[in-house]
Tab-separated table of C-alpha atoms and ligand atoms in Angstrom:
chain	number	residue	atom	x	y	z
G	19	MET	CA	-72.455	36.701	119.922
G	20	ASN	CA	-73.747	35.363	116.531
G	21	ASP	CA	-75.497	32.755	115.665
G	22	SER	CA	-72.836	30.680	114.183
G	23	VAL	CA	-70.979	30.437	117.013
G	24	THR	CA	-73.897	28.610	119.280
G	25	LYS	CA	-74.645	26.436	116.331
G	26	ILE	CA	-71.071	25.213	116.241
G	27	TRP	CA	-70.895	24.814	119.724
G	28	ASP	CA	-74.086	22.758	119.814
G	29	LEU	CA	-72.748	20.539	117.280
G	30	SER	CA	-70.008	20.335	118.719
G	31	LEU	CA	-71.521	19.080	121.706
G	32	LYS	CA	-73.588	16.753	120.331
G	33	ASP	CA	-70.462	14.787	119.511
G	34	ILE	CA	-69.000	14.974	122.397
G	35	LYS	CA	-72.144	13.616	124.033
G	36	GLN	CA	-71.423	10.294	122.525
G	37	SER	CA	-68.297	9.996	123.183
G	38	ILE	CA	-68.229	9.965	126.544
G	39	PRO	CA	-70.198	8.876	130.034
G	40	GLU	CA	-73.221	10.844	130.641
G	41	HIS	CA	-72.537	11.918	133.662
G	42	THR	CA	-68.691	13.562	132.543
G	43	TYR	CA	-70.669	15.282	130.359
G	44	GLN	CA	-72.946	16.768	132.474
G	45	ALA	CA	-70.069	17.444	135.009
G	46	TRP	CA	-67.417	19.188	132.974
G	47	PHE	CA	-69.443	20.247	129.373
G	48	LYS	CA	-73.089	21.040	130.310
G	49	SER	CA	-72.082	24.369	131.650
G	50	LEU	CA	-70.093	25.682	128.950
G	51	GLU	CA	-70.977	28.479	126.960
G	52	PRO	CA	-69.332	29.454	123.673
G	53	VAL	CA	-68.403	32.776	123.904
G	54	SER	CA	-66.870	34.144	119.963
G	55	PHE	CA	-65.113	32.186	117.104
G	56	ASP	CA	-62.604	35.377	115.631
G	57	ASN	CA	-59.556	34.600	113.343
G	58	GLY	CA	-59.693	31.454	113.906
G	59	VAL	CA	-59.626	31.438	118.032
G	60	PHE	CA	-63.122	30.284	119.621
G	61	LYS	CA	-63.983	31.659	123.450
G	62	ILE	CA	-65.418	29.104	125.214
G	63	ASN	CA	-66.298	30.471	128.625
G	64	VAL	CA	-65.903	28.034	131.892
G	65	PRO	CA	-67.194	28.623	135.235
G	66	ASN	CA	-64.306	28.318	137.522
G	67	THR	CA	-60.303	27.945	137.306
G	68	PHE	CA	-61.033	24.032	138.656
G	69	HIS	CA	-62.635	23.319	135.682
G	70	PHE	CA	-60.789	25.348	133.625
G	71	GLU	CA	-57.560	22.989	134.641
G	72	TRP	CA	-60.016	20.063	134.349
G	73	LEU	CA	-60.579	20.714	130.718
G	74	GLU	CA	-57.117	21.670	129.963
G	75	THR	CA	-55.260	18.750	131.779
G	76	ASN	CA	-58.120	15.934	130.189
G	77	TYR	CA	-59.796	17.136	127.146
G	78	LYS	CA	-58.960	20.353	125.070
G	79	ASP	CA	-57.698	17.771	123.180
G	80	MET	CA	-60.786	15.985	121.887
G	81	ILE	CA	-62.505	19.343	121.814
G	82	VAL	CA	-60.285	21.070	119.639
G	83	ASN	CA	-60.514	17.773	117.271
G	84	VAL	CA	-64.886	18.228	117.528
G	85	LEU	CA	-64.637	21.963	117.018
G	86	LYS	CA	-62.215	21.438	113.926
G	87	LYS	CA	-64.599	18.959	112.262
G	88	GLN	CA	-66.810	21.715	112.716
G	89	VAL	CA	-65.682	24.499	111.010
G	90	LYS	CA	-63.521	22.277	108.615
G	91	GLY	CA	-60.138	24.143	109.165
G	92	ASN	CA	-57.915	24.873	112.084
G	93	ILE	CA	-58.645	26.185	115.084
G	94	LYS	CA	-56.925	27.337	118.209
G	95	LEU	CA	-59.163	27.118	121.326
G	96	GLN	CA	-59.246	29.583	124.337
G	97	PHE	CA	-61.295	29.171	127.648
G	98	LEU	CA	-62.028	32.279	129.698
G	99	ILE	CA	-63.011	31.772	133.172
G	100	LYS	CA	-65.915	32.815	134.275
G	101	LYS	CA	-66.633	32.815	137.464
G	102	ILE	CA	-64.638	35.561	139.142
G	103	GLU	CA	-62.724	33.725	142.366
G	104	ASN	CA	-61.589	36.796	144.595
G	105	ASP	CA	-60.040	39.663	142.875
G	106	ASP	CA	-59.808	38.892	139.183
G	107	ILE	CA	-61.852	41.146	136.537
G	108	ASN	CA	-63.933	39.874	134.217
G	109	ASP	CA	-61.418	37.886	131.330
G	110	GLN	CA	-63.807	39.259	128.583
G	111	ASP	CA	-63.645	42.343	129.680
G	112	ARG	CA	-60.135	42.339	129.702
G	113	ASP	CA	-59.683	41.000	126.496
G	114	GLU	CA	-61.867	43.486	124.755
G	115	ASN	CA	-60.258	45.990	126.574
G	116	ASN	CA	-56.667	45.184	126.483
G	117	SER	CA	-55.282	43.953	123.111
G	118	SER	CA	-51.671	43.708	123.902
G	119	ASN	CA	-52.982	40.407	125.802
G	120	LYS	CA	-53.374	37.550	123.589
G	121	SER	CA	-52.294	34.814	125.729
G	122	ASN	CA	-53.604	31.136	124.038
G	123	SER	CA	-55.119	29.953	127.928
G	124	ASN	CA	-56.672	32.079	129.571
G	125	VAL	CA	-54.525	31.455	133.038
G	126	ARG	CA	-55.771	34.255	135.718
G	127	GLN	CA	-53.218	37.097	135.953
G	128	GLU	CA	-52.753	40.102	137.792
G	129	ASP	CA	-54.557	42.875	136.172
G	130	ASN	CA	-54.968	46.368	137.519
G	131	PHE	CA	-58.493	48.027	136.685
G	132	PHE	CA	-56.791	50.986	135.839
G	133	SER	CA	-55.863	49.588	132.092
G	134	MET	CA	-59.227	49.049	131.231
G	135	GLY	CA	-61.078	52.804	131.425
G	136	ASN	CA	-64.430	53.678	132.086
G	137	LYS	CA	-65.801	50.260	131.757
G	138	TYR	CA	-64.774	48.696	134.930
G	139	VAL	CA	-66.917	52.060	136.705
G	140	ASP	CA	-70.108	51.702	134.701
G	141	HIS	CA	-70.727	48.187	133.769
G	142	ASN	CA	-72.143	46.043	136.497
G	143	LYS	CA	-71.482	43.088	134.483
G	144	SER	CA	-67.544	44.010	135.816
G	145	THR	CA	-68.500	44.250	139.416
G	146	GLN	CA	-66.701	40.904	139.997
G	147	LEU	CA	-70.258	39.504	141.026
G	148	ASN	CA	-70.714	35.547	140.424
G	149	ASN	CA	-74.116	35.108	139.676
G	150	ARG	CA	-74.158	31.502	141.382
G	151	TYR	CA	-74.383	33.252	144.578
G	152	THR	CA	-77.751	33.994	145.072
G	153	PHE	CA	-80.582	34.130	148.331
G	154	ASP	CA	-82.237	31.093	146.569
G	155	ASN	CA	-78.905	29.201	146.389
G	156	PHE	CA	-78.353	29.756	149.852
G	157	VAL	CA	-79.440	27.114	152.601
G	158	GLU	CA	-81.060	28.848	155.773
G	159	GLY	CA	-80.544	27.135	159.011
G	160	PRO	CA	-80.748	28.087	162.384
G	161	ASN	CA	-77.167	29.116	161.982
G	162	ASN	CA	-77.780	31.769	159.293
G	163	GLN	CA	-81.042	32.556	159.347
G	164	PHE	CA	-80.818	36.090	160.984
G	165	SER	CA	-77.728	37.333	158.489
G	166	LYS	CA	-79.798	35.919	155.254
G	167	VAL	CA	-82.340	37.823	156.607
G	168	ALA	CA	-80.667	41.234	156.853
G	169	SER	CA	-79.140	40.742	153.752
G	170	ARG	CA	-82.122	40.145	151.964
G	171	ALA	CA	-83.846	43.460	153.683
G	172	VAL	CA	-80.852	45.842	152.872
G	173	ALA	CA	-80.709	44.011	148.924
G	174	GLU	CA	-84.427	44.702	149.258
G	175	SER	CA	-83.943	48.741	149.632
G	176	PRO	CA	-80.147	49.232	150.032
G	177	GLY	CA	-79.901	52.557	151.769
G	178	ASN	CA	-83.129	52.775	153.600
G	179	THR	CA	-82.706	49.700	156.369
G	180	ALA	CA	-81.301	50.673	159.856
G	181	PHE	CA	-78.987	48.263	158.842
G	182	ASN	CA	-76.046	50.619	157.493
G	183	PRO	CA	-73.370	49.382	157.534
G	184	LEU	CA	-74.177	45.878	157.973
G	185	LEU	CA	-71.295	43.803	158.785
G	186	ILE	CA	-72.085	39.803	158.007
G	187	TYR	CA	-68.800	38.154	160.539
G	188	GLY	CA	-67.971	34.650	160.882
G	189	GLY	CA	-65.327	31.644	160.194
G	190	THR	CA	-64.334	31.142	157.089
G	191	GLY	CA	-66.266	29.064	154.241
G	192	LEU	CA	-69.556	29.946	156.294
G	193	GLY	CA	-71.029	31.709	153.327
G	194	LYS	CA	-70.536	35.822	154.064
G	195	THR	CA	-68.806	35.797	150.328
G	196	HIS	CA	-72.268	34.091	149.452
G	197	LEU	CA	-74.069	36.623	151.126
G	198	LEU	CA	-72.381	39.012	150.483
G	199	GLN	CA	-72.572	38.603	146.444
G	200	ALA	CA	-75.939	37.992	146.948
G	201	ILE	CA	-76.707	41.018	148.205
G	202	GLY	CA	-75.171	42.154	144.858
G	203	ASN	CA	-76.753	40.071	142.653
G	204	MET	CA	-80.360	41.335	143.821
G	205	VAL	CA	-79.497	44.888	143.923
G	206	ILE	CA	-78.663	44.538	140.057
G	207	ASN	CA	-81.768	42.340	138.950
G	208	ASP	CA	-83.952	44.549	140.882
G	209	ASP	CA	-82.560	47.692	139.524
G	210	PRO	CA	-79.913	47.436	136.797
G	211	ASN	CA	-78.643	51.067	136.713
G	212	LYS	CA	-77.892	50.327	140.560
G	213	ILE	CA	-74.046	50.543	140.587
G	214	VAL	CA	-72.752	48.006	142.871
G	215	ILE	CA	-69.008	47.279	143.432
G	216	TYR	CA	-68.368	44.326	145.256
G	217	VAL	CA	-63.923	44.487	146.273
G	218	SER	CA	-62.328	42.278	149.043
G	219	SER	CA	-60.581	44.272	151.260
G	220	GLU	CA	-57.407	43.221	150.334
G	221	LYS	CA	-57.875	44.107	146.414
G	222	PHE	CA	-59.105	47.480	147.685
G	223	MET	CA	-55.793	47.704	149.289
G	224	VAL	CA	-53.844	46.659	145.790
G	225	ASP	CA	-55.730	48.879	144.362
G	226	PHE	CA	-55.087	52.103	145.997
G	227	ILE	CA	-51.594	51.309	146.689
G	228	ALA	CA	-51.336	51.452	142.577
G	229	ALA	CA	-53.244	54.534	142.946
G	230	ILE	CA	-50.801	55.882	144.662
G	231	ARG	CA	-48.245	54.735	142.510
G	232	ASN	CA	-49.443	55.677	138.890
G	233	ASN	CA	-50.985	59.114	140.297
G	234	LYS	CA	-54.620	57.819	140.109
G	235	MET	CA	-56.116	58.811	143.274
G	236	ASN	CA	-58.925	61.067	141.997
G	237	LYS	CA	-60.087	58.101	139.171
G	238	PHE	CA	-59.591	55.419	142.447
G	239	GLY	CA	-61.966	57.995	144.441
G	240	ASP	CA	-64.318	58.821	141.400
G	241	MET	CA	-64.940	55.031	141.221
G	242	TYR	CA	-66.004	53.996	144.913
G	243	ARG	CA	-68.027	57.744	145.199
G	244	LYS	CA	-69.669	56.258	142.371
G	245	ALA	CA	-71.050	53.473	143.997
G	246	ASP	CA	-74.662	52.815	145.229
G	247	ILE	CA	-73.690	49.983	147.032
G	248	LEU	CA	-70.107	48.796	148.352
G	249	LEU	CA	-69.667	45.557	149.336
G	250	VAL	CA	-66.522	44.859	151.145
G	251	ASP	CA	-65.526	40.935	152.028
G	252	ASP	CA	-62.930	40.650	154.740
G	253	ILE	CA	-62.676	43.276	156.168
G	254	GLN	CA	-59.540	41.800	158.078
G	255	PHE	CA	-57.165	42.040	155.681
G	256	PHE	CA	-57.041	45.759	156.362
G	257	GLY	CA	-55.692	45.399	160.004
G	258	SER	CA	-52.426	48.097	160.640
G	259	LYS	CA	-52.683	48.864	156.769
G	260	GLU	CA	-53.211	52.750	157.959
G	261	SER	CA	-53.021	54.395	154.890
G	262	THR	CA	-55.409	52.161	153.054
G	263	GLN	CA	-57.865	52.226	156.284
G	264	GLU	CA	-57.556	56.122	156.162
G	265	GLN	CA	-58.681	56.080	152.815
G	266	PHE	CA	-61.128	53.456	153.139
G	267	PHE	CA	-62.863	55.965	156.016
G	268	HIS	CA	-63.230	58.459	153.519
G	269	THR	CA	-65.216	56.463	151.426
G	270	PHE	CA	-66.803	55.059	153.908
G	271	ASN	CA	-68.137	58.325	155.435
G	272	GLU	CA	-68.469	59.552	151.670
G	273	LEU	CA	-71.088	56.754	151.132
G	274	TYR	CA	-72.677	56.832	153.979
G	275	GLN	CA	-73.492	60.135	153.993
G	276	LYS	CA	-74.851	60.216	150.985
G	277	GLY	CA	-76.980	57.382	152.352
G	278	LYS	CA	-76.092	54.528	149.944
G	279	GLN	CA	-75.530	51.465	151.452
G	280	ILE	CA	-72.666	49.710	152.820
G	281	VAL	CA	-72.292	46.088	153.967
G	282	ILE	CA	-68.862	44.428	155.244
G	283	THR	CA	-67.616	41.092	155.428
G	284	ALA	CA	-65.264	40.111	158.443
G	285	ASP	CA	-63.834	36.804	160.297
G	286	ARG	CA	-63.935	37.749	163.568
G	287	THR	CA	-65.857	40.557	165.603
G	288	PRO	CA	-64.974	44.048	164.863
G	289	LYS	CA	-63.938	44.059	168.746
G	290	GLU	CA	-61.413	40.942	167.299
G	291	LEU	CA	-60.117	42.845	164.580
G	292	ASN	CA	-56.447	43.905	165.335
G	293	GLY	CA	-54.930	46.404	164.372
G	294	ILE	CA	-58.444	48.177	162.635
G	295	GLU	CA	-58.499	51.988	164.386
G	296	GLU	CA	-60.790	52.431	166.466
G	297	ARG	CA	-63.303	54.962	164.712
G	298	LEU	CA	-63.370	52.653	161.520
G	299	VAL	CA	-64.956	49.990	164.231
G	300	SER	CA	-66.730	52.749	165.775
G	301	ARG	CA	-68.560	52.949	162.334
G	302	PHE	CA	-68.842	49.595	161.965
G	303	LEU	CA	-70.448	48.916	165.079
G	304	SER	CA	-72.891	51.813	164.086
G	305	GLY	CA	-74.917	49.868	162.199
G	306	LEU	CA	-76.421	46.077	162.035
G	307	MET	CA	-74.290	43.215	162.601
G	308	VAL	CA	-74.815	39.531	162.163
G	309	ASP	CA	-73.156	36.192	162.501
G	310	ILE	CA	-72.891	33.248	160.915
G	311	GLN	CA	-72.036	30.565	162.737
G	312	PRO	CA	-71.122	26.430	161.299
G	313	PRO	CA	-73.833	24.899	159.797
G	314	ASP	CA	-76.208	22.122	161.685
G	315	TYR	CA	-76.222	18.672	160.838
G	316	GLU	CA	-79.737	18.925	158.613
G	317	SER	CA	-78.200	22.292	156.895
G	318	ARG	CA	-75.027	20.300	156.017
G	319	ILE	CA	-77.027	17.484	154.390
G	320	ALA	CA	-79.599	20.648	152.544
G	321	ILE	CA	-76.373	21.756	151.194
G	322	LEU	CA	-75.102	19.445	149.903
G	323	GLN	CA	-78.591	18.274	148.014
G	324	LYS	CA	-78.608	21.908	146.677
G	325	LYS	CA	-75.193	21.526	145.725
G	326	ALA	CA	-75.459	18.137	143.448
G	327	ASN	CA	-79.496	19.087	142.366
G	328	MET	CA	-77.246	22.422	141.063
G	329	ASP	CA	-74.873	20.193	139.102
G	330	ASP	CA	-77.623	17.853	138.110
G	331	LEU	CA	-76.266	15.216	140.130
G	332	LEU	CA	-77.835	12.427	141.946
G	333	ILE	CA	-76.396	10.998	144.604
G	334	PRO	CA	-78.411	8.406	147.316
G	335	GLU	CA	-79.147	9.140	150.468
G	336	GLU	CA	-76.362	7.500	152.751
G	337	ILE	CA	-73.966	8.692	150.797
G	338	LEU	CA	-74.790	12.390	152.106
G	339	ASP	CA	-75.322	11.217	155.212
G	340	PHE	CA	-72.069	9.795	155.443
G	341	ILE	CA	-70.959	13.242	154.745
G	342	ALA	CA	-72.750	15.439	156.434
G	343	LYS	CA	-71.462	12.953	159.718
G	344	ASN	CA	-67.750	13.446	159.591
G	345	ILE	CA	-67.236	17.088	157.236
G	346	THR	CA	-68.895	19.205	160.075
G	347	SER	CA	-67.133	22.255	160.368
G	348	ASN	CA	-67.230	24.537	157.029
G	349	VAL	CA	-69.735	24.183	153.759
G	350	ARG	CA	-66.589	25.162	151.737
G	351	GLU	CA	-65.346	21.885	152.602
G	352	LEU	CA	-68.185	20.020	152.595
G	353	GLU	CA	-68.242	21.789	148.937
G	354	GLY	CA	-64.485	20.555	147.970
G	355	THR	CA	-65.823	16.944	149.104
G	356	MET	CA	-68.514	17.071	146.996
G	357	THR	CA	-66.138	18.149	144.043
G	358	LYS	CA	-63.656	15.738	145.235
G	359	ILE	CA	-65.655	12.700	144.837
G	360	PHE	CA	-67.327	13.769	141.281
G	361	ALA	CA	-64.400	14.501	139.942
G	362	TYR	CA	-62.672	10.937	141.231
G	363	SER	CA	-65.740	9.401	139.906
G	364	SER	CA	-65.585	11.056	136.422
G	365	LEU	CA	-62.025	10.461	136.349
G	366	THR	CA	-61.512	6.871	136.833
G	367	HIS	CA	-65.814	6.354	135.032
G	368	THR	CA	-66.923	4.742	137.965
G	369	ASP	CA	-70.535	4.989	139.908
G	370	ILE	CA	-70.052	7.717	143.011
G	371	THR	CA	-71.176	5.024	145.813
G	372	LEU	CA	-70.076	5.054	149.245
G	373	ALA	CA	-67.399	3.291	149.215
G	374	LEU	CA	-65.666	6.129	147.064
G	375	ALA	CA	-67.170	8.985	149.482
G	376	LYS	CA	-65.478	6.859	151.593
G	377	LYS	CA	-61.998	7.153	150.605
G	378	VAL	CA	-62.133	10.599	149.330
G	379	THR	CA	-63.496	11.696	152.865
G	380	GLY	CA	-61.727	9.948	154.529
G	381	ASP	CA	-58.427	11.276	152.902
G	382	ILE	CA	-59.634	14.890	153.388
G	383	LEU	CA	-59.818	13.657	156.773
G	384	SER	CA	-56.444	11.835	157.207
G	385	VAL	CA	-54.907	14.744	155.889
G	386	LYS	CA	-56.686	16.734	158.884
G	387	LYS	CA	-56.257	14.223	161.771
G	388	ASN	CA	-52.582	13.486	160.841
G	389	ASN	CA	-51.649	16.765	160.353
G	390	VAL	CA	-50.125	17.546	157.345
G	391	VAL	CA	-50.128	20.954	157.890
G	392	SER	CA	-46.933	22.591	156.850
G	393	PHE	CA	-44.804	24.426	159.247
G	394	GLU	CA	-45.177	27.222	156.980
G	395	ALA	CA	-49.032	27.208	156.602
G	396	ILE	CA	-48.894	27.886	160.431
G	397	LEU	CA	-46.975	30.961	160.322
G	398	LYS	CA	-48.209	32.011	157.911
G	399	THR	CA	-51.501	31.939	159.133
G	400	VAL	CA	-50.615	33.090	162.751
G	401	THR	CA	-48.681	35.996	161.632
G	402	GLU	CA	-52.023	37.114	159.720
G	403	TYR	CA	-54.267	37.183	162.553
G	404	TYR	CA	-51.898	38.924	164.206
G	405	ASN	CA	-50.801	41.580	161.855
G	406	LEU	CA	-47.180	40.927	161.883
G	407	SER	CA	-44.542	39.872	159.924
G	408	GLU	CA	-43.196	36.331	159.593
G	409	ASN	CA	-39.551	38.338	160.196
G	410	GLU	CA	-40.833	39.402	163.418
G	411	ILE	CA	-41.620	36.431	164.367
G	412	ILE	CA	-38.280	34.261	163.391
G	413	GLY	CA	-35.916	37.006	164.458
G	414	LYS	CA	-35.002	38.452	168.255
G	415	SER	CA	-37.619	40.640	169.131
G	416	ARG	CA	-39.001	40.466	172.736
G	417	VAL	CA	-41.811	42.742	172.192
G	418	LYS	CA	-45.056	40.998	174.146
G	419	GLU	CA	-47.687	40.568	171.311
G	420	ILE	CA	-44.498	38.988	168.693
G	421	ALA	CA	-43.038	36.594	171.239
G	422	PHE	CA	-46.755	35.797	172.370
G	423	ALA	CA	-47.458	34.987	168.563
G	424	ARG	CA	-44.732	32.909	168.270
G	425	GLN	CA	-45.736	31.052	171.480
G	426	ILE	CA	-48.483	30.597	169.355
G	427	VAL	CA	-46.375	29.222	166.839
G	428	MET	CA	-44.629	26.835	168.480
G	429	TYR	CA	-48.059	26.155	170.059
G	430	LEU	CA	-49.903	25.092	166.481
G	431	SER	CA	-46.722	23.620	165.191
G	432	ARG	CA	-46.176	20.795	167.799
G	433	LYS	CA	-49.949	20.230	168.169
G	434	LEU	CA	-50.430	19.808	163.955
G	435	SER	CA	-47.812	19.341	161.913
G	436	GLY	CA	-45.681	17.284	163.895
G	437	SER	CA	-42.767	18.431	164.139
G	438	SER	CA	-40.109	17.422	166.493
G	439	LEU	CA	-39.118	20.390	168.956
G	440	LYS	CA	-36.057	20.860	167.523
G	441	THR	CA	-36.875	20.939	163.964
G	442	ILE	CA	-39.831	23.343	165.351
G	443	GLY	CA	-36.986	25.845	167.507
G	444	MET	CA	-34.632	25.773	164.381
G	445	LYS	CA	-37.521	27.208	161.942
G	446	LEU	CA	-38.489	29.702	164.597
G	447	GLY	CA	-34.876	31.474	163.398
G	448	GLY	CA	-33.011	28.609	165.607
G	449	ARG	CA	-34.353	28.488	169.254
G	450	ASP	CA	-33.235	25.521	171.608
G	451	HIS	CA	-36.271	23.281	171.715
G	452	THR	CA	-36.745	23.903	175.665
G	453	THR	CA	-37.727	27.526	174.043
G	454	VAL	CA	-40.459	25.736	172.331
G	455	ILE	CA	-41.420	24.068	175.212
G	456	HIS	CA	-42.120	26.786	177.287
G	457	GLY	CA	-43.508	28.825	174.415
G	458	TYR	CA	-45.974	25.209	174.283
G	459	ASN	CA	-46.518	25.272	177.720
G	460	MET	CA	-47.401	29.324	178.519
G	461	ILE	CA	-50.086	28.888	175.535
G	462	GLU	CA	-51.422	25.683	176.803
G	463	LYS	CA	-52.268	27.063	180.321
G	464	LYS	CA	-53.617	30.339	178.987
G	465	ILE	CA	-55.837	28.393	176.790
G	466	LYS	CA	-57.533	26.923	180.020
G	467	LYS	CA	-57.703	29.983	181.428
G	468	GLU	CA	-59.171	32.175	179.319
G	469	LYS	CA	-62.395	31.009	177.251
G	470	LYS	CA	-61.710	34.297	174.551
G	471	PHE	CA	-57.953	33.227	173.807
G	472	LYS	CA	-59.396	29.289	173.382
G	473	LYS	CA	-61.753	30.857	170.821
G	474	ASP	CA	-59.159	33.342	168.724
G	475	ILE	CA	-57.105	29.924	168.666
G	476	SER	CA	-59.486	27.544	167.331
G	477	THR	CA	-60.374	30.607	165.120
G	478	ILE	CA	-56.713	30.378	164.015
G	479	LYS	CA	-56.457	26.738	163.525
G	480	ASN	CA	-59.323	27.054	161.308
G	481	GLN	CA	-58.005	29.051	159.110
G	482	ILE	CA	-54.955	26.763	159.026
G	483	ASP	CA	-57.249	24.259	157.713
G	484	PHE	CA	-58.630	26.155	155.453
G	485	GLU	CA	-54.944	26.801	153.760
G	486	LEU	CA	-54.986	22.880	152.880
G	487	TYR	CA	-57.607	23.053	150.215
O	25	ADP	P1	-66.553	33.080	153.262
O	25	ADP	O1	-66.720	34.241	152.302
O	25	ADP	O2	-67.690	32.822	154.794
O	25	ADP	O3	-65.155	31.890	153.496
O	25	ADP	P2	-68.067	31.678	151.060
O	25	ADP	O4	-68.873	32.570	151.105
O	25	ADP	O5	-67.160	31.578	150.160
O	25	ADP	O6	-67.612	31.706	152.912
O	25	ADP	O7	-68.732	29.981	150.902
O	25	ADP	C1	-67.777	29.318	150.920
O	25	ADP	C2	-68.616	28.020	149.854
O	25	ADP	O8	-69.424	26.945	150.653
O	25	ADP	C3	-69.112	28.560	148.810
O	25	ADP	O9	-69.584	28.220	147.420
O	25	ADP	C4	-70.620	28.909	148.778
O	25	ADP	O10	-71.663	29.499	147.971
O	25	ADP	C5	-70.987	28.174	150.086
O	25	ADP	N1	-71.888	28.378	150.948
O	25	ADP	C6	-72.008	28.962	152.210
O	25	ADP	N2	-73.142	28.280	152.867
O	25	ADP	C7	-73.479	28.521	152.120
O	25	ADP	C8	-75.487	27.497	152.483
O	25	ADP	N3	-75.640	28.492	153.648
O	25	ADP	N4	-76.247	27.231	151.319
O	25	ADP	C9	-75.624	27.290	150.243
O	25	ADP	N5	-74.168	27.400	149.814
O	25	ADP	C10	-73.363	27.868	150.969
O	26	MG	MG1	-65.149	34.572	151.923
C-alpha cells in the first residue's frame, strides 16, 4: 500500500471523527484499514460481514463524501471483508487474481480456489485464518482449560507431540474454531514458512467435488499434501459423504505418516459421529481427544470483559453481570448480545445502560422462550444431525432410522415451534395429528429412559437455537 492511500484515509478519518459521536467512531471506523486507491476506486478492509453491512447501510455516503473532499474528485468506494467468516477466500487475493471480478461492493461470493493459481497453496496469508483468534484472546476457564493447553502444546511443536491427531469437540459456539485457528496463527507466527491449511470439512468436500468435476484431482491432492499442519473444522459434516471421507482418509494418512500435525474439531464425540466410517473414527481416537464445555459464570464475565476491551468499550459491571446471568448457553450468543447492544446504542446514539441491555437481552431470550423456532429450522437441524435428507423425513419411508428422526422432528416442533399438531402433521407430508401425538410420546418416553438420548436431543436443540442468530 502506498503512503498516499494511508494519508488520504487518515485525513478522512479526522473529518469523520468530528462529525459522529466518539463511540460510533470507535465502533465502526477505528478498525477499518485502507487498502488501495487505483483508478478512482478506494478500497477499505472491514473486519467482518456484519461490519460491512452496517457501513454499507449507514455510513457509505458519508465516507464517500469525505474521501471525495480529500482527493478532490470522484471516487468509488469498495469494502473488502477481511475476516473470512467461514469458507471464503480472502477478497484481496481474489481481486488480484481474478480481474473479471469487478463488483462494486464486496459481498461474499462463491469462489473456487482453482481459479487462484498457486498462490492459495503457497501463501499463508490465504490460509483463511482470522488473526483475532489467538490464544491470548481465548479466555481460559475450567470448562476449556485442557483443550487450550493441548492446543497450545500442539501449536508449539506441531507433529512432535503425542497429540496427533488432536480432536477438539464440544457444543456449538464454545470456541472450537477459535482454538483451531489460534493454533494456526501461532504456528505461522513462529515460523512463517510453515504451511498451515485451515479448512472446514464442508469446504473440503465442496472443493473435492469441484476438483473431480474439473479434472483437477492432482492439484487438490498436492495442495493438502503440502501442509505442515492441517486444521479441519466441523468434521461432523463428513457424515455419510463416503467418497469425501475416502479422500480425506488418504490425505490424513499421508500427512500423518510424514509426521505432520492434524487437528480436527467436531460438535460431538467421535463415537456419536453418525455416518463416519469406523476406520476414520479409529484414526481420530489414536491421538488425543479434548472437550470444551459451556463456560461458567466467571468465565462468561471474563469473556464479556475481554470482548469489551477489544472493542475499546467501557461497559458497567452491572451490565456485564446481567448479560452473564441471562445468556448462559454459548459464547457466540454472549458475543452476539454484546454486538447487538452495541449496535443499538450506536444506531440510536444512546449510552449503553442497563435498561438497554435488558431490552436487547430480553428480545433474545423471548425469541428463545416464545419458541419462534421455525419448523424448517428444526427439520433442517434434525436432518443434518442424522445425515438424512429432508425428503426422506417428509416422505413415506418406514425405515427405522428415518421414522425415528421424523418422530424427533414431531417432538421438537411441538415443543419449540408452537405449531399445532395439525400443522406439524401437514408439514410432515400430510400426516394425521394422531401420528404426531404418537411420535411425540415415543420420543418423550425415550428421553426419560435414556440419558444418552437426552443428551442427543439437547445437542440438537442447541444447534437449532444457534440458527437463530
Ligand atoms: P465453535 O467453533 O465451537 O462453534 P467459535 O470458536 O466459533 O465456536 O466461537 C464462537 C465465538 O465465541 C467466537 O467469536 C469466539 O472468539 C468466541 N469464544 C468462544 N470461546 C471463547 C473463549 N473461551 N474466550 C474468548 N472468546 C471465545
Ligand atoms: Mg466452529
